[in-house]
C-alpha positions as a LaTeX table, in Angstrom:
\begin{tabular}{lrrr}
\hline
Residue & $x$ (\AA) & $y$ (\AA) & $z$ (\AA) \\
\hline
Met1 & $-16.10$ & $-12.77$ & $-7.53$ \\
Arg2 & $-19.24$ & $-14.80$ & $-6.71$ \\
Arg3 & $-22.91$ & $-14.58$ & $-7.83$ \\
Glu4 & $-25.55$ & $-14.19$ & $-5.15$ \\
Leu5 & $-29.31$ & $-13.68$ & $-4.96$ \\
His6 & $-29.20$ & $-10.04$ & $-5.59$ \\
Gly7 & $-26.21$ & $-9.79$ & $-7.95$ \\
Trp8 & $-22.48$ & $-10.42$ & $-8.14$ \\
Lys9 & $-20.07$ & $-9.65$ & $-5.20$ \\
Ala10 & $-16.37$ & $-9.09$ & $-5.51$ \\
Gly11 & $-15.49$ & $-9.42$ & $-1.80$ \\
Arg12 & $-13.01$ & $-6.70$ & $-0.68$ \\
Tyr13 & $-12.36$ & $-5.06$ & $-4.07$ \\
Ile14 & $-13.83$ & $-2.14$ & $-5.94$ \\
Gly15 & $-12.87$ & $-0.70$ & $-9.17$ \\
Glu16 & $-13.42$ & $-1.26$ & $-12.92$ \\
Leu17 & $-12.74$ & $-4.13$ & $-15.38$ \\
Tyr18 & $-12.69$ & $-3.88$ & $-19.07$ \\
Arg19 & $-13.43$ & $-6.47$ & $-21.64$ \\
Asp20 & $-14.74$ & $-6.59$ & $-25.14$ \\
Gly21 & $-15.75$ & $-2.95$ & $-25.18$ \\
Arg22 & $-17.68$ & $-3.29$ & $-21.91$ \\
Ile23 & $-17.02$ & $-1.88$ & $-18.53$ \\
Leu24 & $-17.74$ & $-3.78$ & $-15.32$ \\
Glu25 & $-18.04$ & $-1.46$ & $-12.40$ \\
Ile26 & $-17.59$ & $-2.90$ & $-8.92$ \\
Arg27 & $-19.04$ & $-0.66$ & $-6.23$ \\
Pro28 & $-18.45$ & $-0.86$ & $-2.43$ \\
Arg29 & $-21.05$ & $-2.16$ & $-0.04$ \\
Leu30 & $-20.82$ & 1.32 & 1.58 \\
Asp31 & $-21.55$ & 4.36 & $-0.34$ \\
Phe32 & $-18.81$ & 6.26 & $-2.20$ \\
Asn33 & $-18.77$ & 9.25 & 0.15 \\
Thr34 & $-17.76$ & 6.97 & 3.06 \\
Ile35 & $-14.95$ & 5.31 & 1.08 \\
Ala36 & $-13.79$ & 8.84 & 0.02 \\
Ala37 & $-13.79$ & 9.89 & 3.67 \\
Trp38 & $-11.54$ & 6.92 & 4.53 \\
Ala39 & $-9.28$ & 7.77 & 1.82 \\
Gly40 & $-9.20$ & 11.44 & 3.04 \\
Ala41 & $-8.29$ & 10.36 & 6.54 \\
Ala42 & $-5.82$ & 7.56 & 5.64 \\
Leu43 & $-4.16$ & 9.04 & 2.52 \\
Asn44 & $-4.74$ & 12.73 & 2.92 \\
Leu45 & $-7.00$ & 12.59 & $-0.17$ \\
His46 & $-9.97$ & 14.95 & $-0.74$ \\
Val47 & $-12.31$ & 13.87 & $-3.50$ \\
Ile48 & $-14.15$ & 17.00 & $-4.70$ \\
Pro49 & $-17.38$ & 16.01 & $-6.57$ \\
Arg50 & $-18.56$ & 18.00 & $-9.45$ \\
Ser51 & $-21.19$ & 20.49 & $-8.79$ \\
Ala52 & $-24.77$ & 19.18 & $-8.08$ \\
Gln53 & $-23.47$ & 15.65 & $-8.50$ \\
His54 & $-22.37$ & 12.76 & $-6.10$ \\
Val55 & $-18.98$ & 11.27 & $-6.53$ \\
Ala56 & $-19.02$ & 9.16 & $-9.66$ \\
Ala57 & $-17.16$ & 5.89 & $-9.77$ \\
Pro58 & $-14.66$ & 6.69 & $-12.53$ \\
Thr59 & $-13.78$ & 10.06 & $-10.99$ \\
Phe60 & $-13.43$ & 8.44 & $-7.58$ \\
Ile61 & $-11.18$ & 5.69 & $-8.86$ \\
Ala62 & $-8.93$ & 8.22 & $-10.61$ \\
Glu63 & $-8.67$ & 10.35 & $-7.40$ \\
Leu64 & $-8.02$ & 7.34 & $-5.25$ \\
Leu65 & $-5.33$ & 5.97 & $-7.69$ \\
Ala66 & $-3.74$ & 9.44 & $-7.73$ \\
Ala67 & $-3.72$ & 9.61 & $-4.02$ \\
Thr68 & $-2.06$ & 6.21 & $-3.71$ \\
Trp69 & 0.57 & 7.26 & $-6.37$ \\
Arg70 & 1.07 & 10.60 & $-4.65$ \\
Ala71 & 1.60 & 9.04 & $-1.23$ \\
Ala72 & 4.00 & 6.47 & $-2.50$ \\
Leu73 & 5.99 & 9.00 & $-4.29$ \\
Val74 & 6.22 & 11.52 & $-1.37$ \\
Asp75 & 7.34 & 8.60 & 0.88 \\
Ala76 & 10.02 & 7.60 & $-1.61$ \\
Ala77 & 11.23 & 11.18 & $-2.16$ \\
Arg78 & 12.08 & 11.81 & 1.47 \\
His79 & 15.79 & 11.43 & 0.59 \\
Gly80 & 15.63 & 13.23 & $-2.72$ \\
Pro81 & 14.77 & 12.42 & $-6.44$ \\
Pro82 & 15.32 & 8.88 & $-7.85$ \\
Gly83 & 19.00 & 9.06 & $-8.62$ \\
Ile84 & 19.79 & 5.66 & $-9.93$ \\
Arg85 & 23.39 & 4.53 & $-10.49$ \\
Thr86 & 24.13 & 3.21 & $-13.91$ \\
Arg87 & 27.27 & 1.30 & $-14.97$ \\
Gln88 & 29.35 & 3.07 & $-17.60$ \\
Leu89 & 32.55 & 1.74 & $-19.15$ \\
His90 & 35.58 & 4.15 & $-19.55$ \\
Val91 & 38.49 & 3.19 & $-21.82$ \\
Ser92 & 41.53 & 5.57 & $-21.83$ \\
Glu93 & 45.15 & 5.76 & $-20.56$ \\
His94 & 43.89 & 6.51 & $-17.16$ \\
Thr95 & 41.26 & 4.85 & $-14.83$ \\
Arg96 & 38.03 & 6.41 & $-13.75$ \\
Gly97 & 36.40 & 4.59 & $-10.95$ \\
Gln98 & 37.04 & 0.95 & $-10.53$ \\
Leu99 & 39.53 & $-0.87$ & $-12.71$ \\
Asp100 & 37.94 & $-3.54$ & $-14.86$ \\
Val101 & 40.72 & $-6.22$ & $-14.95$ \\
His102 & 39.08 & $-8.65$ & $-17.40$ \\
Lys103 & 38.47 & $-5.89$ & $-20.04$ \\
Thr104 & 41.89 & $-4.47$ & $-19.57$ \\
Leu105 & 43.50 & $-7.80$ & $-20.12$ \\
Met106 & 41.49 & $-8.21$ & $-23.31$ \\
Leu107 & 42.68 & $-4.73$ & $-24.45$ \\
Arg108 & 46.25 & $-5.56$ & $-23.65$ \\
Ala109 & 45.98 & $-8.92$ & $-25.46$ \\
Gly110 & 44.97 & $-6.88$ & $-28.52$ \\
Arg111 & 47.97 & $-4.81$ & $-28.16$ \\
Arg112 & 46.17 & $-1.68$ & $-27.09$ \\
Pro113 & 47.87 & 0.20 & $-24.11$ \\
Met114 & 44.69 & 1.22 & $-22.55$ \\
Leu115 & 42.83 & 0.84 & $-19.29$ \\
Ala116 & 39.27 & $-0.20$ & $-18.90$ \\
Ser117 & 37.36 & 1.03 & $-15.82$ \\
Thr118 & 33.86 & 1.45 & $-14.78$ \\
Val119 & 31.97 & 4.26 & $-13.10$ \\
Arg120 & 28.46 & 4.24 & $-11.56$ \\
Pro121 & 27.29 & 7.91 & $-11.61$ \\
Lys122 & 23.82 & 8.83 & $-10.32$ \\
Lys123 & 21.45 & 9.74 & $-13.17$ \\
Ile124 & 17.97 & 11.21 & $-12.65$ \\
Asp125 & 17.22 & 10.55 & $-16.29$ \\
Asn126 & 16.32 & 6.91 & $-15.86$ \\
Pro127 & 13.50 & 4.46 & $-16.39$ \\
Val128 & 12.03 & 5.24 & $-12.91$ \\
Ser129 & 11.92 & 9.01 & $-13.50$ \\
Arg130 & 10.54 & 8.61 & $-17.08$ \\
Ser131 & 7.74 & 6.49 & $-15.71$ \\
Ile132 & 6.81 & 8.98 & $-13.11$ \\
Val133 & 6.83 & 11.88 & $-15.42$ \\
Leu134 & 4.49 & 10.17 & $-17.79$ \\
Ala135 & 2.20 & 8.94 & $-15.04$ \\
Asp136 & 1.98 & 12.64 & $-13.80$ \\
Arg137 & 0.82 & 13.59 & $-17.37$ \\
Val138 & $-1.88$ & 10.97 & $-17.44$ \\
Leu139 & $-3.24$ & 11.80 & $-13.99$ \\
Asp140 & $-3.19$ & 15.46 & $-14.52$ \\
Arg141 & $-5.49$ & 14.97 & $-17.67$ \\
Arg142 & $-7.95$ & 12.83 & $-15.71$ \\
Ile143 & $-8.27$ & 14.86 & $-12.46$ \\
His144 & $-10.23$ & 18.00 & $-12.91$ \\
Arg145 & $-8.48$ & 20.30 & $-10.37$ \\
Gly146 & $-4.98$ & 21.78 & $-10.23$ \\
Asp147 & $-4.08$ & 21.21 & $-6.64$ \\
Trp148 & $-4.23$ & 17.41 & $-6.64$ \\
Arg149 & $-0.33$ & 16.91 & $-6.53$ \\
Gly150 & 0.34 & 18.49 & $-3.13$ \\
Asn151 & 3.42 & 20.65 & $-2.33$ \\
Arg152 & 6.04 & 18.02 & $-2.16$ \\
Val153 & 5.09 & 16.51 & $-5.54$ \\
Glu154 & 4.78 & 20.00 & $-7.07$ \\
Glu155 & 8.36 & 20.65 & $-5.95$ \\
Leu156 & 9.76 & 17.30 & $-7.25$ \\
Met157 & 8.12 & 17.26 & $-10.79$ \\
Pro158 & 9.92 & 20.08 & $-12.44$ \\
Arg159 & 13.26 & 18.56 & $-11.50$ \\
Leu160 & 12.33 & 15.26 & $-13.02$ \\
Arg161 & 10.98 & 16.87 & $-16.05$ \\
Ala162 & 14.17 & 18.96 & $-16.55$ \\
Ala163 & 16.08 & 15.62 & $-16.59$ \\
Thr164 & 13.86 & 13.53 & $-18.76$ \\
Gly165 & 12.01 & 16.05 & $-20.96$ \\
Pro166 & 8.33 & 16.73 & $-20.77$ \\
Arg167 & 7.48 & 13.66 & $-22.98$ \\
Pro168 & 10.00 & 10.92 & $-22.42$ \\
Val169 & 9.68 & 7.44 & $-23.94$ \\
Leu170 & 8.03 & 4.92 & $-21.60$ \\
Pro171 & 10.47 & 2.17 & $-20.67$ \\
Thr172 & 9.50 & $-1.39$ & $-21.13$ \\
Trp173 & 8.46 & $-3.46$ & $-18.27$ \\
Arg174 & 11.56 & $-5.60$ & $-18.59$ \\
Glu175 & 13.77 & $-2.40$ & $-18.61$ \\
Leu176 & 11.95 & $-1.26$ & $-15.42$ \\
Gln177 & 12.64 & $-4.63$ & $-13.67$ \\
Thr178 & 16.35 & $-4.44$ & $-14.31$ \\
Val179 & 16.85 & $-1.30$ & $-12.40$ \\
Arg180 & 19.16 & $-1.80$ & $-9.40$ \\
Tyr181 & 17.92 & $-0.05$ & $-6.34$ \\
Thr182 & 19.84 & 0.97 & $-3.24$ \\
Pro183 & 18.30 & 0.77 & 0.27 \\
Ile184 & 17.56 & 4.45 & $-0.07$ \\
Thr185 & 16.06 & 4.36 & $-3.55$ \\
Leu186 & 14.16 & 1.05 & $-2.96$ \\
Pro187 & 10.87 & 2.78 & $-2.18$ \\
Tyr188 & 10.81 & 4.02 & $-5.73$ \\
Lys189 & 10.41 & 0.60 & $-7.04$ \\
Arg190 & 6.75 & 0.65 & $-6.12$ \\
Val191 & 6.32 & 4.09 & $-7.44$ \\
Ala192 & 7.91 & 3.22 & $-10.79$ \\
Glu193 & 5.68 & 0.02 & $-11.22$ \\
Leu194 & 2.51 & 1.90 & $-10.26$ \\
Ser195 & 3.38 & 4.70 & $-12.62$ \\
Trp196 & 4.10 & 2.32 & $-15.49$ \\
Arg197 & 0.61 & 0.79 & $-15.09$ \\
Ile198 & $-1.04$ & 4.18 & $-14.88$ \\
Val199 & 0.72 & 5.18 & $-18.19$ \\
Arg200 & $-0.50$ & 2.04 & $-19.76$ \\
His201 & $-4.00$ & 3.08 & $-18.68$ \\
Gln202 & $-4.56$ & 0.15 & $-16.46$ \\
Gly203 & $-7.50$ & 1.40 & $-14.37$ \\
Leu204 & $-8.00$ & 4.89 & $-15.86$ \\
Arg205 & $-9.67$ & 4.17 & $-19.17$ \\
Ser206 & $-12.76$ & 6.01 & $-20.22$ \\
Thr207 & $-13.66$ & 3.52 & $-22.93$ \\
Ala208 & $-13.13$ & $-0.22$ & $-23.31$ \\
Thr209 & $-11.99$ & $-1.33$ & $-26.55$ \\
Ala210 & $-9.67$ & $-4.17$ & $-25.88$ \\
Asp211 & $-10.47$ & $-7.87$ & $-26.37$ \\
Arg212 & $-8.78$ & $-8.87$ & $-23.10$ \\
Thr213 & $-9.68$ & $-8.19$ & $-19.50$ \\
Asp214 & $-7.96$ & $-5.05$ & $-18.02$ \\
Gly215 & $-8.52$ & $-2.54$ & $-15.43$ \\
Val216 & $-7.93$ & $-1.90$ & $-11.83$ \\
Leu217 & $-9.16$ & $-3.26$ & $-8.47$ \\
Ile218 & $-8.66$ & $-1.30$ & $-5.21$ \\
Asp219 & $-8.49$ & $-3.34$ & $-1.99$ \\
Val220 & $-11.07$ & $-1.66$ & 0.30 \\
Ala221 & $-9.92$ & $-3.94$ & 3.06 \\
Glu222 & $-6.45$ & $-2.29$ & 3.00 \\
Leu223 & $-8.08$ & 1.05 & 2.98 \\
Trp224 & $-10.16$ & 0.21 & 5.98 \\
Glu225 & $-7.03$ & $-0.92$ & 7.80 \\
Leu226 & $-5.22$ & 2.36 & 6.96 \\
Phe227 & $-8.27$ & 4.31 & 8.13 \\
Leu228 & $-8.48$ & 2.30 & 11.35 \\
Leu229 & $-4.78$ & 3.03 & 11.87 \\
His230 & $-5.53$ & 6.75 & 11.28 \\
Cys231 & $-8.25$ & 6.60 & 14.05 \\
Ala232 & $-6.10$ & 4.68 & 16.44 \\
Lys233 & $-3.45$ & 7.40 & 16.12 \\
Lys234 & $-6.08$ & 10.11 & 16.71 \\
Ala235 & $-7.29$ & 8.17 & 19.84 \\
Phe236 & $-4.01$ & 7.17 & 21.39 \\
Gly237 & $-1.29$ & 9.55 & 19.79 \\
Ala238 & 0.64 & 9.01 & 16.70 \\
Ala239 & 3.84 & 8.34 & 18.63 \\
Asp240 & 2.08 & 5.50 & 20.43 \\
Val241 & 0.65 & 3.54 & 17.51 \\
Phe242 & 2.52 & 1.45 & 15.06 \\
His243 & 1.45 & 0.00 & 11.74 \\
Gly244 & 2.30 & $-3.89$ & 11.59 \\
Thr245 & 3.43 & $-3.72$ & 8.04 \\
His246 & 6.24 & $-1.31$ & 8.95 \\
Leu247 & 7.53 & $-3.41$ & 11.79 \\
Arg248 & 10.95 & $-5.09$ & 10.91 \\
Asp249 & 11.05 & $-7.63$ & 13.90 \\
Gly250 & 7.99 & $-9.74$ & 14.38 \\
His251 & 7.46 & $-12.54$ & 16.79 \\
Pro252 & 8.47 & $-15.92$ & 15.11 \\
Leu253 & 5.96 & $-18.68$ & 14.70 \\
Leu254 & 8.55 & $-21.32$ & 15.06 \\
Arg255 & 12.15 & $-21.69$ & 16.41 \\
Ser256 & 14.77 & $-24.32$ & 15.58 \\
Thr257 & 15.59 & $-26.75$ & 18.34 \\
His258 & 19.33 & $-26.79$ & 17.75 \\
Thr259 & 20.05 & $-23.17$ & 16.34 \\
Asp260 & 18.81 & $-19.64$ & 16.87 \\
Lys261 & 16.97 & $-19.64$ & 13.58 \\
Ala262 & 13.27 & $-18.57$ & 13.38 \\
Phe263 & 10.64 & $-19.62$ & 10.91 \\
Gly264 & 7.53 & $-17.38$ & 10.17 \\
Arg265 & 6.82 & $-14.03$ & 11.59 \\
Met266 & 3.57 & $-12.46$ & 12.95 \\
Tyr267 & 2.75 & $-8.89$ & 12.07 \\
Pro268 & $-0.49$ & $-7.61$ & 13.52 \\
Asp269 & $-2.32$ & $-4.73$ & 11.69 \\
Ile270 & $-2.15$ & $-2.18$ & 14.47 \\
Val271 & 0.07 & $-2.15$ & 17.69 \\
Val272 & $-0.71$ & 0.37 & 20.58 \\
Gly273 & 2.14 & 1.07 & 22.98 \\
Pro274 & 5.77 & $-0.19$ & 22.86 \\
Val275 & 6.31 & $-2.93$ & 20.07 \\
Asp276 & 8.00 & $-5.29$ & 22.47 \\
Arg277 & 5.34 & $-4.86$ & 25.20 \\
Pro278 & 2.15 & $-3.41$ & 23.65 \\
Arg279 & $-0.92$ & $-2.40$ & 25.55 \\
Ala280 & $-3.33$ & $-3.33$ & 22.64 \\
Ile281 & $-3.29$ & $-5.31$ & 19.47 \\
Ile282 & $-5.91$ & $-4.63$ & 16.80 \\
Asp283 & $-6.75$ & $-6.43$ & 13.59 \\
Ala284 & $-8.78$ & $-4.75$ & 10.97 \\
Lys285 & $-11.57$ & $-6.78$ & 9.36 \\
Tyr286 & $-13.47$ & $-5.48$ & 6.33 \\
Lys287 & $-16.35$ & $-7.87$ & 6.77 \\
Pro288 & $-19.69$ & $-7.90$ & 8.63 \\
Leu289 & $-19.86$ & $-9.11$ & 12.30 \\
Ala290 & $-23.36$ & $-10.73$ & 12.08 \\
Glu291 & $-25.17$ & $-13.97$ & 12.79 \\
Pro292 & $-25.11$ & $-16.67$ & 11.78 \\
Arg293 & $-21.54$ & $-16.06$ & 10.35 \\
Gly294 & $-20.01$ & $-14.57$ & 13.54 \\
Val295 & $-16.16$ & $-14.60$ & 13.85 \\
Asp296 & $-14.35$ & $-16.62$ & 11.18 \\
Arg297 & $-12.19$ & $-19.35$ & 12.72 \\
Glu298 & $-9.06$ & $-18.17$ & 10.98 \\
Asp299 & $-9.42$ & $-14.55$ & 12.27 \\
Leu300 & $-9.86$ & $-16.03$ & 15.81 \\
Tyr301 & $-6.88$ & $-18.15$ & 15.66 \\
Gln302 & $-4.71$ & $-15.22$ & 14.08 \\
Leu303 & $-5.59$ & $-12.83$ & 16.95 \\
Asn304 & $-4.99$ & $-15.58$ & 19.52 \\
Ala305 & $-1.58$ & $-16.21$ & 18.03 \\
Tyr306 & $-0.60$ & $-12.54$ & 18.20 \\
Leu307 & $-1.67$ & $-12.31$ & 21.95 \\
Ser308 & $-0.08$ & $-15.62$ & 22.88 \\
Ala309 & 3.30 & $-14.26$ & 21.84 \\
Gln310 & 2.96 & $-11.61$ & 24.48 \\
Thr311 & 3.29 & $-13.26$ & 27.96 \\
Gln312 & 4.83 & $-10.45$ & 30.07 \\
Leu313 & 2.56 & $-8.60$ & 32.47 \\
Pro314 & 0.57 & $-6.42$ & 32.01 \\
Leu315 & $-0.84$ & $-8.63$ & 29.28 \\
Pro316 & $-2.09$ & $-6.64$ & 26.25 \\
Ser317 & $-5.66$ & $-6.60$ & 24.96 \\
Gly318 & $-6.81$ & $-7.76$ & 21.62 \\
Ala319 & $-9.61$ & $-6.74$ & 19.29 \\
Leu320 & $-10.92$ & $-7.54$ & 15.89 \\
Gly321 & $-12.29$ & $-4.34$ & 14.27 \\
Phe322 & $-15.27$ & $-5.04$ & 11.96 \\
Val323 & $-17.11$ & $-2.49$ & 9.86 \\
Thr324 & $-20.54$ & $-1.32$ & 10.81 \\
Phe325 & $-22.51$ & $-2.03$ & 7.64 \\
Pro326 & $-26.02$ & $-0.59$ & 7.10 \\
Gly327 & $-28.89$ & $-2.87$ & 8.20 \\
Gln328 & $-27.05$ & $-4.49$ & 11.19 \\
Ala329 & $-29.60$ & $-3.77$ & 13.99 \\
Asn330 & $-29.10$ & $-6.86$ & 16.13 \\
Glu331 & $-26.03$ & $-7.17$ & 18.33 \\
Pro332 & $-24.05$ & $-10.23$ & 17.40 \\
Tyr333 & $-23.19$ & $-12.97$ & 19.95 \\
Ala334 & $-19.45$ & $-12.35$ & 19.77 \\
Glu335 & $-19.96$ & $-8.60$ & 20.59 \\
Gln336 & $-22.81$ & $-8.94$ & 23.03 \\
Tyr337 & $-21.06$ & $-11.18$ & 25.52 \\
Gly338 & $-17.62$ & $-9.72$ & 25.15 \\
Pro339 & $-15.01$ & $-8.80$ & 26.24 \\
Trp340 & $-13.57$ & $-12.47$ & 26.31 \\
Thr341 & $-10.56$ & $-13.81$ & 27.90 \\
Thr342 & $-7.87$ & $-16.25$ & 26.57 \\
Ser343 & $-6.43$ & $-19.26$ & 28.60 \\
Lys344 & $-3.56$ & $-16.90$ & 29.54 \\
Gly345 & $-5.66$ & $-14.00$ & 30.56 \\
His346 & $-5.69$ & $-11.68$ & 27.60 \\
His347 & $-8.85$ & $-9.58$ & 27.16 \\
Val348 & $-10.34$ & $-9.96$ & 23.56 \\
Ser349 & $-13.08$ & $-7.85$ & 21.99 \\
Phe350 & $-15.07$ & $-8.35$ & 18.76 \\
Thr351 & $-16.56$ & $-4.95$ & 17.92 \\
Arg352 & $-18.26$ & $-3.20$ & 14.97 \\
Leu353 & $-16.47$ & 0.18 & 14.56 \\
Pro354 & $-18.15$ & 3.38 & 13.23 \\
Val355 & $-17.19$ & 4.28 & 9.64 \\
Thr356 & $-16.66$ & 8.04 & 10.54 \\
Glu357 & $-13.37$ & 9.29 & 11.83 \\
Ile358 & $-14.36$ & 11.10 & 15.10 \\
Glu359 & $-16.77$ & 8.32 & 16.15 \\
Cys360 & $-14.32$ & 5.56 & 15.39 \\
Ala361 & $-11.56$ & 7.21 & 17.45 \\
Glu362 & $-13.81$ & 7.66 & 20.45 \\
His363 & $-15.00$ & 4.12 & 20.16 \\
Leu364 & $-11.35$ & 2.82 & 20.22 \\
Arg365 & $-10.54$ & 5.06 & 23.21 \\
Lys366 & $-13.41$ & 3.76 & 25.19 \\
Leu367 & $-12.73$ & 0.15 & 24.21 \\
Phe368 & $-9.22$ & 0.04 & 25.76 \\
Ala369 & $-9.99$ & 2.82 & 28.42 \\
Ser370 & $-10.18$ & 0.30 & 31.34 \\
Arg371 & $-7.24$ & $-1.78$ & 30.35 \\
\hline
\end{tabular}
C-alpha cells in the first residue's frame, strides 16, 4: 500500500482491514458493479444488491468470498465428500488391516498373546468436514438470500452435517495441517483452510474490536485473469482455451547440460489452441496501459519468454491484455503502433480490453482473427 496525491492505493487488492476498532475499506479503481460482473462471469456469482441501493462493500466482500468458497468446494467434491483416512490401532487375537510388527513384538515381550494391527478407514467426520460445516453456517448468516449455495453444495451439506453434527467444534490450525490427503482429496486442502479462516471471521467482521490487524484482501488481478479466461472461452470455445495454472507440463526455463533435468517452468495465463502448439498466448494485466508508464519491462520480457519457447510453424501470437480504466482517452504508443513482431517472427499486441463480457470476447476474437 502506498500514499499518493489523492489518497492511498493498495495496488491489485480490495477488501477490508481491521485494527484498533477501526475498519479500513479498500475499494477498486473500477466500480463495484463491474467487479461484481467479473465475478459473475468467472465464478458464476451473482451479487444481488438490496433494494434501491448499490452494492455495498461489506455485502460484496461476503458474496465474493462465498463464491470463492463455493467454487473451491464444488471442484473438490467432484469425486465425493471429504472422506479422510485416519489411522486406528487394533489389538486382538486376529489382525485387522496391516500388521504392526513393532507393537506386536512389544505385546509379546510383555507376555500378551495378542496381535497389533492398523486400519485406515475413511471417515467423513474429520477436521476438513467440521471446518466446512462451520464455514457454511457463518456464510449463511451473512448472505441475505437462500439460494447462494447452488445445487451441488445444497446436496453435499446435509451429508456433512449428518456426520459432524450441526455445530461441531472447530479444529485447531495445527490439527488441520496434520490431515493427510490423497491425490483425490487434495483439493479439499484449500477448501478446509479457507473455511477455517471464514469461521474465524477473517474478512467477514461487521465490527472491529481487535487490537491487531485482521481482515481479508481479494486479489482483483486474479479476478481479472479469470474474467479474461471466461471471455477467451466465449470467443474461441471452451474446449480450445486452457488456463495456465492448470497446466502440468510447462516449458522449462533451463536444461541441464549433462542430464535430462529441467529447472524452472513457464506457465502463461491463457493458452488458445493445443498446449504443445498454441495459436495464441494471452497474459492478463490488471494495470493501466497509459503514457508515460507504457509496458513494464518485466511484462515484456515475460511474454517474450513464453513466445520464444514456441518455435514451430505456424508461430503463435501473443498479447498482454490490460484493463480499460476510465479516463484513458489517448491511445498509448504500445497499442497505437502494434501489432509488433519479435526477432523470431511472433506477432505481439498490447491492448486495452473492455470490462464487459460481450465486448471483451468480441475484442479478443477480432484481435486474433487474422492470425
